[in-house]
Amino acid sequence: MQMGERAFQMKRLLPLLILLPPAAAGEGLATLVEDGKAGLELRYRYESVEQDDRPLTAGANTLRLRLNLASGSVNGFSAFAEFDHVQAIGGEHHDDTRNGLVNYPVVADPEGTDLNQAYLQYAGAGNTTVRLGRQRIVLDNERFVGSVGWRQNEQTFDAFRVETKAIPGATVNYAYIDRVQRVFIVRSDCCNMEFLAKEHPGLEVVKADDPSTRDFFALFPATEPSHSVYVVDPLGNLMMRYPADAKP
């Protein structure tokens, strides 16, 4: 997710800034800054991939620089921002899905700078936290919802989220996630497109036999079953696959 491709819509956060209590102005603003913290992290990653239909073996050496900034808390309100930069080391010997090195297998850690997280948070009474903005969401073992943390380019969500532990022995999560796009992959003669548009508003239909989609479908392993549910991140990177009859 590049800064230009997934520019965070800060105007969504302005209403919350306006609603900050009076203490958040004046002395409160000083507390937000003075009690703030900054963090810096470097993570090196190496991945090697051999693939039958690619003539070369991939060897991806990448380094991720992560900077995060956390404000202090005023009346339960706080803010957080996190920036990532991914850089290949020692040259590129892999297809990162953008560099055009298609003779190598894919290692989906493209170079670039990214706004990984940016949110406002309110930690209210009753062990309840409300968060608005780009954020990491990890549920259980990340089987269905997670950050894909083994990649350098992490998956985060533009979302409104409420988490409460007010019920003893339980954690309840509600999240409204923006920018989730359903994609239906078909052949040109498969179905009535007008019917699909009417019955499934917002569904993105991609034609598998269209020459313009050739590079995208090259990401999908030829040995995988065709009747499957795939999870693809906003950059077009293939992340996960589930059988069509998988139980939630």
GROMACS .gro file of C-alpha atoms in nm:
model
  248
    1MET     CA    1   0.000   0.000   0.000
    2GLN     CA    2   0.177   0.311  -0.124
    3MET     CA    3   0.123   0.660   0.010
    4GLY     CA    4  -0.020   0.775  -0.323
    5GLU     CA    5  -0.233   0.468  -0.383
    6ARG     CA    6  -0.386   0.451  -0.037
    7ALA     CA    7  -0.377   0.817   0.069
    8PHE     CA    8  -0.536   0.837   0.410
    9GLN     CA    9  -0.848   1.052   0.408
   10MET     CA   10  -0.774   1.278   0.703
   11LYS     CA   11  -1.100   1.466   0.650
   12ARG     CA   12  -1.274   1.165   0.808
   13LEU     CA   13  -1.091   1.237   1.130
   14LEU     CA   14  -1.170   1.609   1.147
   15PRO     CA   15  -1.516   1.562   1.307
   16LEU     CA   16  -1.353   1.379   1.598
   17LEU     CA   17  -1.096   1.655   1.639
   18ILE     CA   18  -1.379   1.907   1.660
   19LEU     CA   19  -1.551   1.695   1.926
   20LEU     CA   20  -1.246   1.680   2.153
   21PRO     CA   21  -1.335   1.814   2.498
   22PRO     CA   22  -1.218   2.163   2.603
   23ALA     CA   23  -0.928   2.012   2.797
   24ALA     CA   24  -0.783   1.894   2.467
   25ALA     CA   25  -0.723   2.258   2.378
   26GLY     CA   26  -0.460   2.467   2.554
   27GLU     CA   27  -0.299   2.265   2.831
   28GLY     CA   28  -0.449   1.946   2.687
   29LEU     CA   29  -0.265   1.992   2.360
   30ALA     CA   30   0.060   2.033   2.551
   31THR     CA   31  -0.007   1.703   2.729
   32LEU     CA   32  -0.069   1.527   2.396
   33VAL     CA   33   0.277   1.636   2.280
   34GLU     CA   34   0.479   1.619   2.603
   35ASP     CA   35   0.355   1.270   2.693
   36GLY     CA   36   0.401   1.143   2.341
   37LYS     CA   37   0.645   0.872   2.239
   38ALA     CA   38   0.838   0.791   1.922
   39GLY     CA   39   0.966   0.453   1.811
   40LEU     CA   40   1.203   0.331   1.539
   41GLU     CA   41   1.233  -0.027   1.416
   42LEU     CA   42   1.451  -0.197   1.154
   43ARG     CA   43   1.357  -0.543   1.027
   44TYR     CA   44   1.563  -0.747   0.782
   45ARG     CA   45   1.392  -1.027   0.591
   46TYR     CA   46   1.518  -1.289   0.346
   47GLU     CA   47   1.299  -1.517   0.136
   48SER     CA   48   1.403  -1.767  -0.128
   49VAL     CA   49   1.153  -1.918  -0.374
   50GLU     CA   50   1.186  -2.183  -0.645
   51GLN     CA   51   0.895  -2.219  -0.887
   52ASP     CA   52   0.861  -2.468  -1.172
   53ASP     CA   53   0.730  -2.219  -1.429
   54ARG     CA   54   0.996  -1.951  -1.359
   55PRO     CA   55   1.350  -2.004  -1.493
   56LEU     CA   56   1.528  -1.826  -1.206
   57THR     CA   57   1.531  -1.872  -0.828
   58ALA     CA   58   1.421  -1.573  -0.625
   59GLY     CA   59   1.631  -1.443  -0.340
   60ALA     CA   60   1.475  -1.137  -0.177
   61ASN     CA   61   1.681  -0.936   0.073
   62THR     CA   62   1.467  -0.655   0.208
   63LEU     CA   63   1.491  -0.410   0.495
   64ARG     CA   64   1.193  -0.236   0.654
   65LEU     CA   65   1.230   0.093   0.840
   66ARG     CA   66   0.932   0.168   1.066
   67LEU     CA   67   0.871   0.497   1.247
   68ASN     CA   68   0.579   0.535   1.486
   69LEU     CA   69   0.452   0.834   1.681
   70ALA     CA   70   0.209   0.801   1.973
   71SER     CA   71   0.056   1.103   2.144
   72GLY     CA   72  -0.017   1.138   2.513
   73SER     CA   73  -0.373   1.086   2.638
   74VAL     CA   74  -0.618   1.363   2.732
   75ASN     CA   75  -0.955   1.263   2.878
   76GLY     CA   76  -0.915   0.927   2.708
   77PHE     CA   77  -0.834   1.071   2.364
   78SER     CA   78  -0.506   0.992   2.189
   79ALA     CA   79  -0.360   0.960   1.839
   80PHE     CA   80  -0.114   0.729   1.667
   81ALA     CA   81   0.073   0.732   1.334
   82GLU     CA   82   0.309   0.478   1.180
   83PHE     CA   83   0.517   0.500   0.862
   84ASP     CA   84   0.697   0.216   0.682
   85HIS     CA   85   0.967   0.219   0.418
   86VAL     CA   86   1.075  -0.106   0.245
   87GLN     CA   87   1.404  -0.123   0.056
   88ALA     CA   88   1.565  -0.407  -0.140
   89ILE     CA   89   1.927  -0.474  -0.041
   90GLY     CA   90   2.198  -0.587  -0.279
   91GLY     CA   91   1.985  -0.555  -0.592
   92GLU     CA   92   1.653  -0.712  -0.683
   93HIS     CA   93   1.650  -1.084  -0.756
   94HIS     CA   94   1.275  -1.145  -0.723
   95ASP     CA   95   0.946  -1.035  -0.874
   96ASP     CA   96   0.802  -0.794  -0.618
   97THR     CA   97   0.481  -0.756  -0.831
   98ARG     CA   98   0.596  -0.412  -0.954
   99ASN     CA   99   0.954  -0.432  -1.074
  100GLY     CA  100   0.876  -0.635  -1.389
  101LEU     CA  101   1.128  -0.913  -1.310
  102VAL     CA  102   0.886  -1.183  -1.421
  103ASN     CA  103   1.155  -1.449  -1.471
  104TYR     CA  104   1.176  -1.472  -1.093
  105PRO     CA  105   0.905  -1.612  -0.860
  106VAL     CA  106   0.697  -1.357  -0.670
  107VAL     CA  107   0.806  -1.231  -0.329
  108ALA     CA  108   0.542  -0.970  -0.253
  109ASP     CA  109   0.755  -0.719  -0.064
  110PRO     CA  110   0.770  -0.422  -0.305
  111GLU     CA  111   0.985  -0.121  -0.236
  112GLY     CA  112   0.813   0.196  -0.125
  113THR     CA  113   0.701   0.425   0.156
  114ASP     CA  114   0.364   0.377   0.318
  115LEU     CA  115   0.139   0.524   0.585
  116ASN     CA  116   0.080   0.199   0.771
  117GLN     CA  117  -0.138   0.329   1.054
  118ALA     CA  118  -0.298   0.663   1.145
  119TYR     CA  119  -0.589   0.673   1.387
  120LEU     CA  120  -0.762   0.857   1.668
  121GLN     CA  121  -0.852   0.655   1.976
  122TYR     CA  122  -1.082   0.701   2.271
  123ALA     CA  123  -1.033   0.469   2.567
  124GLY     CA  124  -1.356   0.516   2.758
  125ALA     CA  125  -1.510   0.369   3.067
  126GLY     CA  126  -1.606   0.003   3.095
  127ASN     CA  127  -1.288  -0.133   2.934
  128THR     CA  128  -1.406  -0.004   2.596
  129THR     CA  129  -1.185   0.138   2.321
  130VAL     CA  130  -1.306   0.324   2.011
  131ARG     CA  131  -1.067   0.369   1.719
  132LEU     CA  132  -1.112   0.552   1.387
  133GLY     CA  133  -0.862   0.552   1.102
  134ARG     CA  134  -0.608   0.322   0.941
  135GLN     CA  135  -0.526   0.049   1.189
  136ARG     CA  136  -0.400  -0.303   1.241
  137ILE     CA  137  -0.680  -0.553   1.313
  138VAL     CA  138  -0.580  -0.899   1.434
  139LEU     CA  139  -0.846  -1.149   1.537
  140ASP     CA  140  -0.753  -1.477   1.705
  141ASN     CA  141  -0.486  -1.658   1.501
  142GLU     CA  142  -0.535  -1.437   1.190
  143ARG     CA  143  -0.704  -1.720   1.002
  144PHE     CA  144  -0.953  -1.478   0.844
  145VAL     CA  145  -0.860  -1.128   0.967
  146GLY     CA  146  -0.504  -1.023   1.034
  147SER     CA  147  -0.206  -0.810   0.937
  148VAL     CA  148  -0.017  -1.068   0.725
  149GLY     CA  149   0.273  -0.979   0.952
  150TRP     CA  150   0.529  -1.211   0.792
  151ARG     CA  151   0.543  -0.975   0.493
  152GLN     CA  152   0.738  -0.651   0.506
  153ASN     CA  153   0.441  -0.465   0.361
  154GLU     CA  154   0.182  -0.519   0.631
  155GLN     CA  155  -0.194  -0.526   0.573
  156THR     CA  156  -0.389  -0.262   0.765
  157PHE     CA  157  -0.749  -0.142   0.738
  158ASP     CA  158  -0.929   0.191   0.707
  159ALA     CA  159  -1.191   0.125   0.972
  160PHE     CA  160  -1.411   0.233   1.260
  161ARG     CA  161  -1.369  -0.015   1.543
  162VAL     CA  162  -1.512  -0.066   1.891
  163GLU     CA  163  -1.363  -0.322   2.129
  164THR     CA  164  -1.503  -0.387   2.474
  165LYS     CA  165  -1.412  -0.620   2.759
  166ALA     CA  166  -1.706  -0.506   2.971
  167ILE     CA  167  -1.846  -0.859   2.971
  168PRO     CA  168  -1.643  -1.075   3.213
  169GLY     CA  169  -1.445  -1.342   3.032
  170ALA     CA  170  -1.524  -1.209   2.684
  171THR     CA  171  -1.394  -0.960   2.430
  172VAL     CA  172  -1.645  -0.813   2.184
  173ASN     CA  173  -1.530  -0.648   1.860
  174TYR     CA  174  -1.726  -0.446   1.607
  175ALA     CA  175  -1.550  -0.305   1.301
  176TYR     CA  176  -1.676  -0.123   0.994
  177ILE     CA  177  -1.401  -0.159   0.735
  178ASP     CA  178  -1.380   0.067   0.432
  179ARG     CA  179  -1.212  -0.027   0.102
  180VAL     CA  180  -1.308  -0.394   0.104
  181GLN     CA  181  -1.383  -0.486  -0.256
  182ARG     CA  182  -1.555  -0.805  -0.374
  183VAL     CA  183  -1.415  -0.936  -0.703
  184PHE     CA  184  -1.586  -1.198  -0.922
  185ILE     CA  185  -1.353  -1.364  -1.178
  186VAL     CA  186  -1.529  -1.490  -1.490
  187ARG     CA  187  -1.488  -1.567  -1.857
  188SER     CA  188  -1.637  -1.323  -2.105
  189ASP     CA  189  -1.928  -1.552  -2.196
  190CYS     CA  190  -2.005  -1.671  -1.844
  191CYS     CA  191  -2.303  -1.471  -1.735
  192ASN     CA  192  -2.544  -1.181  -1.770
  193MET     CA  193  -2.343  -0.874  -1.667
  194GLU     CA  194  -2.652  -0.654  -1.633
  195PHE     CA  195  -2.803  -0.905  -1.391
  196LEU     CA  196  -2.483  -0.912  -1.184
  197ALA     CA  197  -2.470  -0.533  -1.166
  198LYS     CA  198  -2.834  -0.518  -1.051
  199GLU     CA  199  -2.825  -0.803  -0.799
  200HIS     CA  200  -2.477  -0.736  -0.659
  201PRO     CA  201  -2.408  -0.359  -0.642
  202GLY     CA  202  -2.040  -0.281  -0.596
  203LEU     CA  203  -1.922  -0.619  -0.723
  204GLU     CA  204  -1.610  -0.588  -0.938
  205VAL     CA  205  -1.619  -0.830  -1.233
  206VAL     CA  206  -1.281  -0.929  -1.381
  207LYS     CA  207  -1.264  -1.121  -1.708
  208ALA     CA  208  -1.001  -1.393  -1.690
  209ASP     CA  209  -0.965  -1.416  -2.068
  210ASP     CA  210  -0.904  -1.043  -2.118
  211PRO     CA  211  -0.540  -0.974  -2.226
  212SER     CA  212  -0.526  -0.674  -1.990
  213THR     CA  213  -0.554  -0.903  -1.686
  214ARG     CA  214  -0.274  -1.142  -1.784
  215ASP     CA  215  -0.016  -1.007  -1.538
  216PHE     CA  216  -0.265  -1.016  -1.252
  217PHE     CA  217  -0.360  -1.379  -1.309
  218ALA     CA  218   0.005  -1.478  -1.334
  219LEU     CA  219   0.010  -1.440  -0.954
  220PHE     CA  220  -0.233  -1.728  -0.909
  221PRO     CA  221  -0.067  -2.072  -0.887
  222ALA     CA  222  -0.168  -2.285  -1.184
  223THR     CA  223  -0.202  -2.590  -0.959
  224GLU     CA  224  -0.465  -2.434  -0.732
  225PRO     CA  225  -0.833  -2.528  -0.778
  226SER     CA  226  -1.034  -2.280  -0.982
  227HIS     CA  227  -1.336  -2.286  -0.747
  228SER     CA  228  -1.170  -2.103  -0.459
  229VAL     CA  229  -1.195  -1.785  -0.255
  230TYR     CA  230  -0.882  -1.572  -0.276
  231VAL     CA  231  -0.775  -1.282  -0.053
  232VAL     CA  232  -0.590  -1.012  -0.250
  233ASP     CA  233  -0.452  -0.699  -0.085
  234PRO     CA  234  -0.510  -0.346  -0.225
  235LEU     CA  235  -0.184  -0.366  -0.421
  236GLY     CA  236  -0.300  -0.676  -0.608
  237ASN     CA  237  -0.081  -0.917  -0.410
  238LEU     CA  238  -0.227  -1.266  -0.365
  239MET     CA  239  -0.225  -1.330   0.011
  240MET     CA  240  -0.443  -1.636   0.090
  241ARG     CA  241  -0.671  -1.899  -0.064
  242TYR     CA  242  -0.969  -2.085   0.080
  243PRO     CA  243  -1.179  -2.365  -0.070
  244ALA     CA  244  -1.515  -2.237  -0.191
  245ASP     CA  245  -1.695  -2.459   0.062
  246ALA     CA  246  -1.479  -2.351   0.359
  247LYS     CA  247  -1.678  -2.294   0.676
  248PRO     CA  248  -1.637  -1.952   0.842
   0.00000   0.00000   0.00000
